[in-house]
Short mmCIF file of C-alpha atoms and ligand atoms in Angstrom, two decimals:
data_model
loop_
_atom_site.label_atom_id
_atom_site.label_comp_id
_atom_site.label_asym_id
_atom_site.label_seq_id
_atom_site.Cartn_x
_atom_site.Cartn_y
_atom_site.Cartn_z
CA UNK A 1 -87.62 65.94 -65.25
CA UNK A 2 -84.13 65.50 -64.49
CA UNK A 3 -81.50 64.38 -67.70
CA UNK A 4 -80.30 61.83 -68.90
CA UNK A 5 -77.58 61.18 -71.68
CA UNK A 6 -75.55 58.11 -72.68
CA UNK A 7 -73.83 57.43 -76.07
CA UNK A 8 -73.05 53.76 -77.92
CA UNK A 9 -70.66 52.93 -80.92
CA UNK A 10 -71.93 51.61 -83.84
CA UNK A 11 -68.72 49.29 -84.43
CA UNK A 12 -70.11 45.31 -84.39
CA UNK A 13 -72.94 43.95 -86.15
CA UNK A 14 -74.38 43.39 -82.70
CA UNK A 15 -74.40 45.06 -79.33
CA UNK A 16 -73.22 42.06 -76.42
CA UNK A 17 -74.29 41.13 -73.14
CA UNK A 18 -71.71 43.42 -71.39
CA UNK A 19 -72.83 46.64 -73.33
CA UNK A 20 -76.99 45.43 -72.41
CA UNK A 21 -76.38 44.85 -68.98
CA UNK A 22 -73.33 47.22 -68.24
CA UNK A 23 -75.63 50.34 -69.69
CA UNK A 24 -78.53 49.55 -72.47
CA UNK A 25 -80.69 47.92 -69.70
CA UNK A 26 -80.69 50.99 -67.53
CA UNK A 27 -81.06 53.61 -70.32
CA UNK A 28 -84.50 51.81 -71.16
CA UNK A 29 -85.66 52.22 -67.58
CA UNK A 30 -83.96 55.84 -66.67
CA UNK A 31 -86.90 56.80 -69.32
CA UNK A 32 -89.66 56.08 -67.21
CA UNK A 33 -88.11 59.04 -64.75
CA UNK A 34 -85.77 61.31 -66.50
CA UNK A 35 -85.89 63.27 -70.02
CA UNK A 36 -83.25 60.89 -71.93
CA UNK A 37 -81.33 61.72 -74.67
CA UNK A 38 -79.65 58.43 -76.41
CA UNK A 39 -77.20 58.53 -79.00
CA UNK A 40 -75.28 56.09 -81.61
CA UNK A 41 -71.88 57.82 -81.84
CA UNK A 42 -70.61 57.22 -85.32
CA UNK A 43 -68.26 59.97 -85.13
CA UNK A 44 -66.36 58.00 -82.24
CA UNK A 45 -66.74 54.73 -84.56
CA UNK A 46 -64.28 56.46 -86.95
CA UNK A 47 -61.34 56.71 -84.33
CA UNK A 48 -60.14 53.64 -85.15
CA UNK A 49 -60.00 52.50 -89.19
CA UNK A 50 -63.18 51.33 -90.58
CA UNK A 51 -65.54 50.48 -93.50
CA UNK A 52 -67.77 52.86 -94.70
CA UNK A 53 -70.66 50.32 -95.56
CA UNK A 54 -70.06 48.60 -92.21
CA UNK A 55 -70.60 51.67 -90.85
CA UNK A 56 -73.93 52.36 -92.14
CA UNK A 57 -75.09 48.65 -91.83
CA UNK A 58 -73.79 49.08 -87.96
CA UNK A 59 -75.35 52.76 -87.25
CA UNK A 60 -79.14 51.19 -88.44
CA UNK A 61 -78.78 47.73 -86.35
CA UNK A 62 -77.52 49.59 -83.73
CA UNK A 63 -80.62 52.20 -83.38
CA UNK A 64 -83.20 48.85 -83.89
CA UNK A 65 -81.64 47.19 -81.54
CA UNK A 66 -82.11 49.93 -79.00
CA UNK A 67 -85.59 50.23 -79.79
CA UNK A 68 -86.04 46.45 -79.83
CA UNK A 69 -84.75 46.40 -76.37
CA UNK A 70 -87.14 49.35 -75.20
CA UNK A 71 -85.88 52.44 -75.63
CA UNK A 72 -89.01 54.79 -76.53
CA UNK A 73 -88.79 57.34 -79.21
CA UNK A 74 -91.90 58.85 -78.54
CA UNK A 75 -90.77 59.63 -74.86
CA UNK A 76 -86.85 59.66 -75.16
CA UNK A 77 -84.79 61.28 -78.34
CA UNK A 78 -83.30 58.88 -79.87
CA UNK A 79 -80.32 59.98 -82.34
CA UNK A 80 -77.28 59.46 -84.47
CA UNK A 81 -74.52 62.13 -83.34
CA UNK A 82 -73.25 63.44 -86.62
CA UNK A 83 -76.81 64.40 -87.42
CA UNK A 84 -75.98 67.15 -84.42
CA UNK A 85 -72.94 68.97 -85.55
CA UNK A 86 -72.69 70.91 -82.51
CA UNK A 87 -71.27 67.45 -80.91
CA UNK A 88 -68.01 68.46 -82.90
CA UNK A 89 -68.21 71.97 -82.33
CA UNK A 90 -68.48 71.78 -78.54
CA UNK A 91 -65.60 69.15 -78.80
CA UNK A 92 -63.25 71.63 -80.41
CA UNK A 93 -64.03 74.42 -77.32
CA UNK A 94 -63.62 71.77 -74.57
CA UNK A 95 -60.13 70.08 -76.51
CA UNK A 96 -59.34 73.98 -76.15
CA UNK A 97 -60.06 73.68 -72.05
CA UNK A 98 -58.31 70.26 -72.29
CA UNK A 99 -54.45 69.82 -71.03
CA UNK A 100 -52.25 67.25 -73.02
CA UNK A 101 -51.48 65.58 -69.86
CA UNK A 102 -54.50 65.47 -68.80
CA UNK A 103 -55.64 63.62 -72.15
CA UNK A 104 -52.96 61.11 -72.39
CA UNK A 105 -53.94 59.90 -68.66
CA UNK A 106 -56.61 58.24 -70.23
CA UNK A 107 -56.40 54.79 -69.64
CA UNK A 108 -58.77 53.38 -72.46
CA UNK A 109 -56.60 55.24 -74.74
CA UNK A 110 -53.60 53.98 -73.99
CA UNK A 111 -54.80 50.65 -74.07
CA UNK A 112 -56.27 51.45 -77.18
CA UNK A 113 -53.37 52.91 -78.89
CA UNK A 114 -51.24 50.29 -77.13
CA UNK A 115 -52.96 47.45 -79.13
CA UNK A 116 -52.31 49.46 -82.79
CA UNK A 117 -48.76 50.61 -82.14
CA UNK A 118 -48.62 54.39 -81.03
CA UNK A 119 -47.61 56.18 -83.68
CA UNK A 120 -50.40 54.53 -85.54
CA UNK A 121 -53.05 56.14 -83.31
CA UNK A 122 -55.23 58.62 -84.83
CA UNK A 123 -55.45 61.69 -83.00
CA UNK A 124 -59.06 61.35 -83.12
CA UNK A 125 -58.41 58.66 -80.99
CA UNK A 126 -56.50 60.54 -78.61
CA UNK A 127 -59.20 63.35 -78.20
CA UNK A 128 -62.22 60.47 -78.08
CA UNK A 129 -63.37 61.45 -74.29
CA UNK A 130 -63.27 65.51 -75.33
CA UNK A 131 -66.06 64.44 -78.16
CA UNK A 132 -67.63 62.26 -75.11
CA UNK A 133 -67.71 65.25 -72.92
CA UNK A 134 -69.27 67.26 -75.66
CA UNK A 135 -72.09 64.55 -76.03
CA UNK A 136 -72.98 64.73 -72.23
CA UNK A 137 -72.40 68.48 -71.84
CA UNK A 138 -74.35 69.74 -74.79
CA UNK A 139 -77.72 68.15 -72.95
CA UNK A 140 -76.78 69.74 -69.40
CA UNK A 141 -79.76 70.83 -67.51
CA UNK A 142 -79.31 74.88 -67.21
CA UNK A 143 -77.46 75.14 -64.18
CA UNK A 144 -79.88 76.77 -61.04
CA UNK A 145 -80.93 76.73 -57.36
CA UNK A 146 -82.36 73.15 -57.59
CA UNK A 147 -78.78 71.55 -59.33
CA UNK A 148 -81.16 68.38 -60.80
CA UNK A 149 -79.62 65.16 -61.47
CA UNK A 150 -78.04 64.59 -64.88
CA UNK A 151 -77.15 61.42 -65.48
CA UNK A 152 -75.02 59.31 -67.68
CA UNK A 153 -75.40 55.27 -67.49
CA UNK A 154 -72.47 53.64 -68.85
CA UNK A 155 -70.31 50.63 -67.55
CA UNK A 156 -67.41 51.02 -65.67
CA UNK A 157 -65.41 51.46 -68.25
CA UNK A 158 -66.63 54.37 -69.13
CA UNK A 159 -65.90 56.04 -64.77
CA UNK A 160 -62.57 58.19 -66.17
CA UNK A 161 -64.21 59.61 -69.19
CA UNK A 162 -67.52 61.16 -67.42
CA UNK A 163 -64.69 61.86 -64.56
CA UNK A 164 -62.80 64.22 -67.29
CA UNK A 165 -66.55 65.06 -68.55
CA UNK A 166 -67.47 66.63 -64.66
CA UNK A 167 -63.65 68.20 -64.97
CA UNK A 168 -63.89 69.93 -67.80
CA UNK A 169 -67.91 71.20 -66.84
CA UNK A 170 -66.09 72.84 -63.73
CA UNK A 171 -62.88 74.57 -65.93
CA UNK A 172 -65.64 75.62 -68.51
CA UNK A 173 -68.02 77.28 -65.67
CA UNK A 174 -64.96 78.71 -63.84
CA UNK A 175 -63.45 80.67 -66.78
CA UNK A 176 -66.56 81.63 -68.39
CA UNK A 177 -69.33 81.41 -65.97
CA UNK A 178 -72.11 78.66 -64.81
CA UNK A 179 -73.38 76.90 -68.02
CA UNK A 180 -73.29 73.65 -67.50
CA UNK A 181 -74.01 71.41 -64.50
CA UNK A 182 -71.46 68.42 -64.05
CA UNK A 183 -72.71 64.73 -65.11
CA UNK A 184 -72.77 62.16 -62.31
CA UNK A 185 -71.97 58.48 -64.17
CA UNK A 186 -74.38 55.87 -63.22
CA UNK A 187 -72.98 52.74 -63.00
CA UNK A 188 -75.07 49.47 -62.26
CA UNK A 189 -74.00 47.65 -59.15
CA UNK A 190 -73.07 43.75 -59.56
CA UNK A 191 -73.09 44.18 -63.67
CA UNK A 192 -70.43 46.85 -64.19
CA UNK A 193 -68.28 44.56 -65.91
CA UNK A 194 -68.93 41.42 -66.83
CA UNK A 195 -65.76 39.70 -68.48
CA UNK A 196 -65.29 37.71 -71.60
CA UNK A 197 -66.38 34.04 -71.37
CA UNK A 198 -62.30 32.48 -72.26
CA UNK A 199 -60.61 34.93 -70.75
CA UNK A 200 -62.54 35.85 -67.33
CA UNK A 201 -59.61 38.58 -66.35
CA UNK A 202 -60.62 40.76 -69.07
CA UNK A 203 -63.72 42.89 -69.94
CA UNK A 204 -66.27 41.33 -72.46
CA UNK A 205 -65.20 43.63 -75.41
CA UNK A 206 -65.71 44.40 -79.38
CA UNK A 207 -62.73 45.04 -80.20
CA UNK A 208 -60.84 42.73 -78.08
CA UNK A 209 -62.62 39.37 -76.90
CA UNK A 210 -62.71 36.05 -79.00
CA UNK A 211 -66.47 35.54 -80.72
CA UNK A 212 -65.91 32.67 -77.95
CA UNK A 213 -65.39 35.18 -75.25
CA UNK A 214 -68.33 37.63 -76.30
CA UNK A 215 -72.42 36.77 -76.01
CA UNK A 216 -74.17 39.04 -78.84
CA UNK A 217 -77.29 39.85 -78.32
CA UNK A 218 -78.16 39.28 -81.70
CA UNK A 219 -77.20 35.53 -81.79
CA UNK A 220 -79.19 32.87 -82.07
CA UNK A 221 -80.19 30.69 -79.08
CA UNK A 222 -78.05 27.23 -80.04
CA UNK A 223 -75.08 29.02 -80.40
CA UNK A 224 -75.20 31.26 -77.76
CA UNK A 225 -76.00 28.00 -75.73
CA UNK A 226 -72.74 26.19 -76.58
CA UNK A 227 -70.65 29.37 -76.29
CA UNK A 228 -72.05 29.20 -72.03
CA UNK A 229 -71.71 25.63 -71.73
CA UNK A 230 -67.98 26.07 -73.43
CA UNK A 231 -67.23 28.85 -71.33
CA UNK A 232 -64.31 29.11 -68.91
CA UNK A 233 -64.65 27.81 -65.38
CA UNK A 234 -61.89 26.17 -62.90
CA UNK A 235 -61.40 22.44 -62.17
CA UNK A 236 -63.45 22.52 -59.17
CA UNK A 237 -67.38 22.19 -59.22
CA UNK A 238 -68.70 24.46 -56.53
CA UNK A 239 -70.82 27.04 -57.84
CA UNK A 240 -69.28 29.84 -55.77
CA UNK A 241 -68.87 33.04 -55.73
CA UNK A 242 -65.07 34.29 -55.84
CA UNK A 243 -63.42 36.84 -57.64
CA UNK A 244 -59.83 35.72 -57.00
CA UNK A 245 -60.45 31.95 -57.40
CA UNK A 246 -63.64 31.39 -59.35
CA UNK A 247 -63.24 34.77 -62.14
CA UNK A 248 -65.31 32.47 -64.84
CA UNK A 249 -67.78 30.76 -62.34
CA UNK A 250 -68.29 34.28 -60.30
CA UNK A 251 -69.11 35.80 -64.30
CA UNK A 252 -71.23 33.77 -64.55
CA UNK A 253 -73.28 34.07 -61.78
CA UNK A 254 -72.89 38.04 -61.89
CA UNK A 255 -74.40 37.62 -65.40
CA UNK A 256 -77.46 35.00 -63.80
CA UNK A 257 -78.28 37.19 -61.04
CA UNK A 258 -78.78 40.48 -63.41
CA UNK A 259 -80.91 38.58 -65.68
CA UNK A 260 -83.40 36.27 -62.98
CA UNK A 261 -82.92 38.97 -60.36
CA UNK A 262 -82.21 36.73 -57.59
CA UNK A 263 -78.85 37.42 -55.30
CA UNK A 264 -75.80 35.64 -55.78
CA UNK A 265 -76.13 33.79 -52.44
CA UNK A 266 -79.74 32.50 -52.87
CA UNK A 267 -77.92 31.14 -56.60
CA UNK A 268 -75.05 29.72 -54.62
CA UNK A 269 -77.57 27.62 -52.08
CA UNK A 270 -80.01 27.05 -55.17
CA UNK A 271 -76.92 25.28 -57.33
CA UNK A 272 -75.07 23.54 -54.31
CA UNK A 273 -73.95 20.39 -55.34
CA UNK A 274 -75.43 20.46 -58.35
CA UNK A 275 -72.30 21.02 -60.43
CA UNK A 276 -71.37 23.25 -63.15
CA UNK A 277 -73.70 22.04 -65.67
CA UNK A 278 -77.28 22.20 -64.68
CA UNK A 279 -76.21 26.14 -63.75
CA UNK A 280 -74.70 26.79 -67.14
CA UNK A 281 -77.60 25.24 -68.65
CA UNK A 282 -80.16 27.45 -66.76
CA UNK A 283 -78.19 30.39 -67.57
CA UNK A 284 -78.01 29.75 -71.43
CA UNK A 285 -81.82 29.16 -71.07
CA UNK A 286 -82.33 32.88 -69.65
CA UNK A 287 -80.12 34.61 -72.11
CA UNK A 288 -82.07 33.19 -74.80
CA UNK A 289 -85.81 34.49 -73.12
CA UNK A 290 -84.07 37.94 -72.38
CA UNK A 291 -82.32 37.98 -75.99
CA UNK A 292 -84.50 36.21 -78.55
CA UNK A 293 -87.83 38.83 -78.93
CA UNK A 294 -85.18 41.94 -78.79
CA UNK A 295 -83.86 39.47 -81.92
CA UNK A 296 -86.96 39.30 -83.44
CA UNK A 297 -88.30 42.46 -83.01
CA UNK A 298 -84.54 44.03 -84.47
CA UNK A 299 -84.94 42.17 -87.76
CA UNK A 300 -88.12 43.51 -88.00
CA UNK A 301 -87.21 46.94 -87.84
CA UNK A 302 -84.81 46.74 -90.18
CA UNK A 303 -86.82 45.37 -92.14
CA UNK A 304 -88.60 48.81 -93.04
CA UNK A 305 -84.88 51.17 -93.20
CA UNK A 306 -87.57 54.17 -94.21
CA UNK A 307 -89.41 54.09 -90.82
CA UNK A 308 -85.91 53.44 -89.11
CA UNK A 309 -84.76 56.50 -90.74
CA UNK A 310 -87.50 58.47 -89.99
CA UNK A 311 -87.53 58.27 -86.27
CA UNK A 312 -83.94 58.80 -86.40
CA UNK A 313 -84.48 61.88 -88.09
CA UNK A 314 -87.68 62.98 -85.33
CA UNK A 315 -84.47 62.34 -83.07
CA UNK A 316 -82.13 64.23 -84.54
CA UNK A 317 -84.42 66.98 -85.11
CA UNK A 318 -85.16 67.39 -81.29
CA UNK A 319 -81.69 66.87 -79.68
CA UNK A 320 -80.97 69.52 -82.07
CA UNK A 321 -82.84 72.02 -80.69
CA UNK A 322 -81.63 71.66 -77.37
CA UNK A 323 -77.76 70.97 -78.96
CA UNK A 324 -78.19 74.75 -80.63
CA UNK A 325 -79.30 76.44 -77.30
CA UNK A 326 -76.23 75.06 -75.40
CA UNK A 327 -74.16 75.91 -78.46
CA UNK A 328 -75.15 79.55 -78.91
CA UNK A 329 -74.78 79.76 -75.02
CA UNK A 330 -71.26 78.34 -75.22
CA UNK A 331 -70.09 80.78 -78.41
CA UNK A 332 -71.75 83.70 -76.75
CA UNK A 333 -69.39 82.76 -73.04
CA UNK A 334 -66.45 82.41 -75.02
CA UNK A 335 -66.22 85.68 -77.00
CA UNK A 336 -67.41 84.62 -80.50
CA UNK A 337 -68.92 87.45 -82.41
CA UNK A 338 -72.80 86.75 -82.61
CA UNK A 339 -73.63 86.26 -86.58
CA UNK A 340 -76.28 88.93 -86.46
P1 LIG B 1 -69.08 51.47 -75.98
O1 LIG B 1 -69.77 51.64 -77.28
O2 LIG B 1 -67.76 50.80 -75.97
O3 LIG B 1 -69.99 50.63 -74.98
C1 LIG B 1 -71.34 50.98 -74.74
C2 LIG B 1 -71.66 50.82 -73.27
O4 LIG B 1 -71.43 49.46 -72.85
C3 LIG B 1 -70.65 49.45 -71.67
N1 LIG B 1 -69.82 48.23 -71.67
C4 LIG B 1 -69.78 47.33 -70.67
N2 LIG B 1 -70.38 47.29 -69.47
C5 LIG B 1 -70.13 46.22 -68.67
N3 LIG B 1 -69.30 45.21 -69.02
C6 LIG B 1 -68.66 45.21 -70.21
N4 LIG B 1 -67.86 44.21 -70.56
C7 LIG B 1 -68.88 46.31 -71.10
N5 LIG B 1 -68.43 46.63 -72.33
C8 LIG B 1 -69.00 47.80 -72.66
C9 LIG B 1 -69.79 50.69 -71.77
O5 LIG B 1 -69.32 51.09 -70.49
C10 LIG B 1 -70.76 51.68 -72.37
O6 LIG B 1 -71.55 52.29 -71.38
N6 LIG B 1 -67.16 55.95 -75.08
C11 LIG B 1 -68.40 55.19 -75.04
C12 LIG B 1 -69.48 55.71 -75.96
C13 LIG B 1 -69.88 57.14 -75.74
C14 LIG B 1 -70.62 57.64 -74.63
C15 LIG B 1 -70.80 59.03 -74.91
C16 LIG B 1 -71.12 57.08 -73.46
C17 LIG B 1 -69.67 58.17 -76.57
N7 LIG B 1 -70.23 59.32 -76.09
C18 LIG B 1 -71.49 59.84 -74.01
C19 LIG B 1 -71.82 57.91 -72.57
C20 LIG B 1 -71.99 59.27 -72.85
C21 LIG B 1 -68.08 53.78 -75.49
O7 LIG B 1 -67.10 53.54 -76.14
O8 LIG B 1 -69.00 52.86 -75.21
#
């Protein structure tokens, strides 16, 4: 079966809508077709300052969450990165491949180390998407006649850093010869990037929205109900999709159509007239279906931290297997002495 990787950070008590729809929702159905390899990336979570306890409390609720919202450990491997300390291995042979240039073009680090004051930056944050390439690349098919899909579903956000990822694939099969076959990022159409709820210009983020701006997926329905009804719109009342215009109201309706499946037009005839309200209303009701069993069934996992741990450790066990091939691969290429 063809691959599949994608990585999440374990930095909020709860994953939110953008994250679910943006990438969560399609790792849980890539499994049905591809051999997926999922992955809560607590090394990345420690770019940025943080709490050690948070950290733990964050890497557990993230892994229930993804099981609560599907994702299968029987049939996918399910892990937490710095069980697999190849990821920072491979990191250090691609940073090695990577030009400084070429690093500091990254756009989510410059925002990023924008918002803390440059000099107080880590350089862990400034070689973030050579770890992220080391994620993808240490699951790469072996490359061969029939090049298979390998896929990484992320939101757009994510486009420049799987762009460096398929960059530094080609350098590293160039200088040392074909090991690894370049990821393709798959991106969801219409759900890409859904924007915070105050602020519709910007991306619905952790680290940057207003608890106003962000729906977790953890919250409970009466809350997450007021934060829709509150959120940002325009002083007209045509439930209408556009971008330049309507950024709040055409949200909104990106968000309803991912969740109920219908188009945006057949939501536009369905709510002409009809004003703001009843649509808001409808849409708070549908987060709350899609959000409130992944809720339930969350607590309840963590609930029994033992079991948690163990399938995290089934996880770990497997993607390490396939993390040492690639690895002894890679050392052999690029002229390490074999241990013996
Ligand atoms: P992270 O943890 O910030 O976000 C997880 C996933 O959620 C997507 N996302 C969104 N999608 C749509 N709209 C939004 N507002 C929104 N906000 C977040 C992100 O695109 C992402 O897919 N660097 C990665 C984590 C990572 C990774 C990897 C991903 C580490 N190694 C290997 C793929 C493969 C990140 O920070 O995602």
């Amino acid at each position: 079966a063809p691959r599949v990787l994608s990585g999440i950070q374990p930095t909020a008590d709860s994953f939110h809508l953008g994250n679910y729809l943006g990438a969560l929702r399609q790792w849980v159905a890539l499994q049905d077709t591809h051999d997926a390899f999922y992955c809560v990336v607590d090394l990345h979570a420690i770019t940025v300052e943080h709490d050690p306890a948070a950290l733990r409390r964050r890497t557990r609720v993230s892994a229930a969450q993804l099981l609560a919202m599907g994702v299968d450990p029987e049939r996918s491997t399910l892990f937490v990165q710095s069980h697999v300390p190849e990821h920072a291995e491979l990191a250090w042979v691609l940073s090695c491949l990577t030009g400084f240039g070429e690093a500091s073009r990254m756009t989510q680090f410059k925002d990023k180390a924008a918002k803390q004051g440059s000099s107080a930056a880590s350089v862990g944050l400034f070689t973030y998407p050579i770890l992220q390439a080391a994620d993808i690349l240490l699951y790469s098919p072996e490359p061969g006649e029939d090049e298979r899909l390998f896929r990484v579903p992320v939101g757009e956000d994510q486009r420049q850093h799987v762009e460096l990822t398929r960059d530094l694939a080609g350098r590293f099969n160039h200088r040392f010869g074909p090991t690894f076959v370049a990821p393709e990022a798959y991106i969801p159409q219409g759900a890409a990037k859904i924007t915070d709820l105050q602020e519709p210009g910007s991306k619905m983020s952790k680290s940057a929205s207003s608890p106003q701006g962000i729906v977790d997926v953890l919250e409970e329905p009466g809350p997450m109900r007021k934060k829709i009804m509150r959120a940002v719109t325009d002083t007209g009342s045509e439930v209408r999709f556009d971008e330049e215009n309507k950024a709040g109201v055409s949200n909104l309706l990106r968000i309803h159509a991912a969740l109920s499946g219908a188009t945006v037009p057949e939501l536009e005839a369905r709510y002409e007239g009809s004003g703001y309200g009843q649509f808001k209303k409808d849409l708070a009701e549908l987060l709350a279906e899609t959000f409130t069993p992944i809720r339930e069934r969350t607590l309840k996992l963590l609930d029994d931290e033992d079991a948690l741990d163990r399938i995290l450790a089934h996880g770990a066990t497997r993607a390490g297997e396939v993390a040492r091939r690639t690895m002894d691969t890679v050392r052999d290429r690029v002229g390490f002495v074999g241990r013996g």
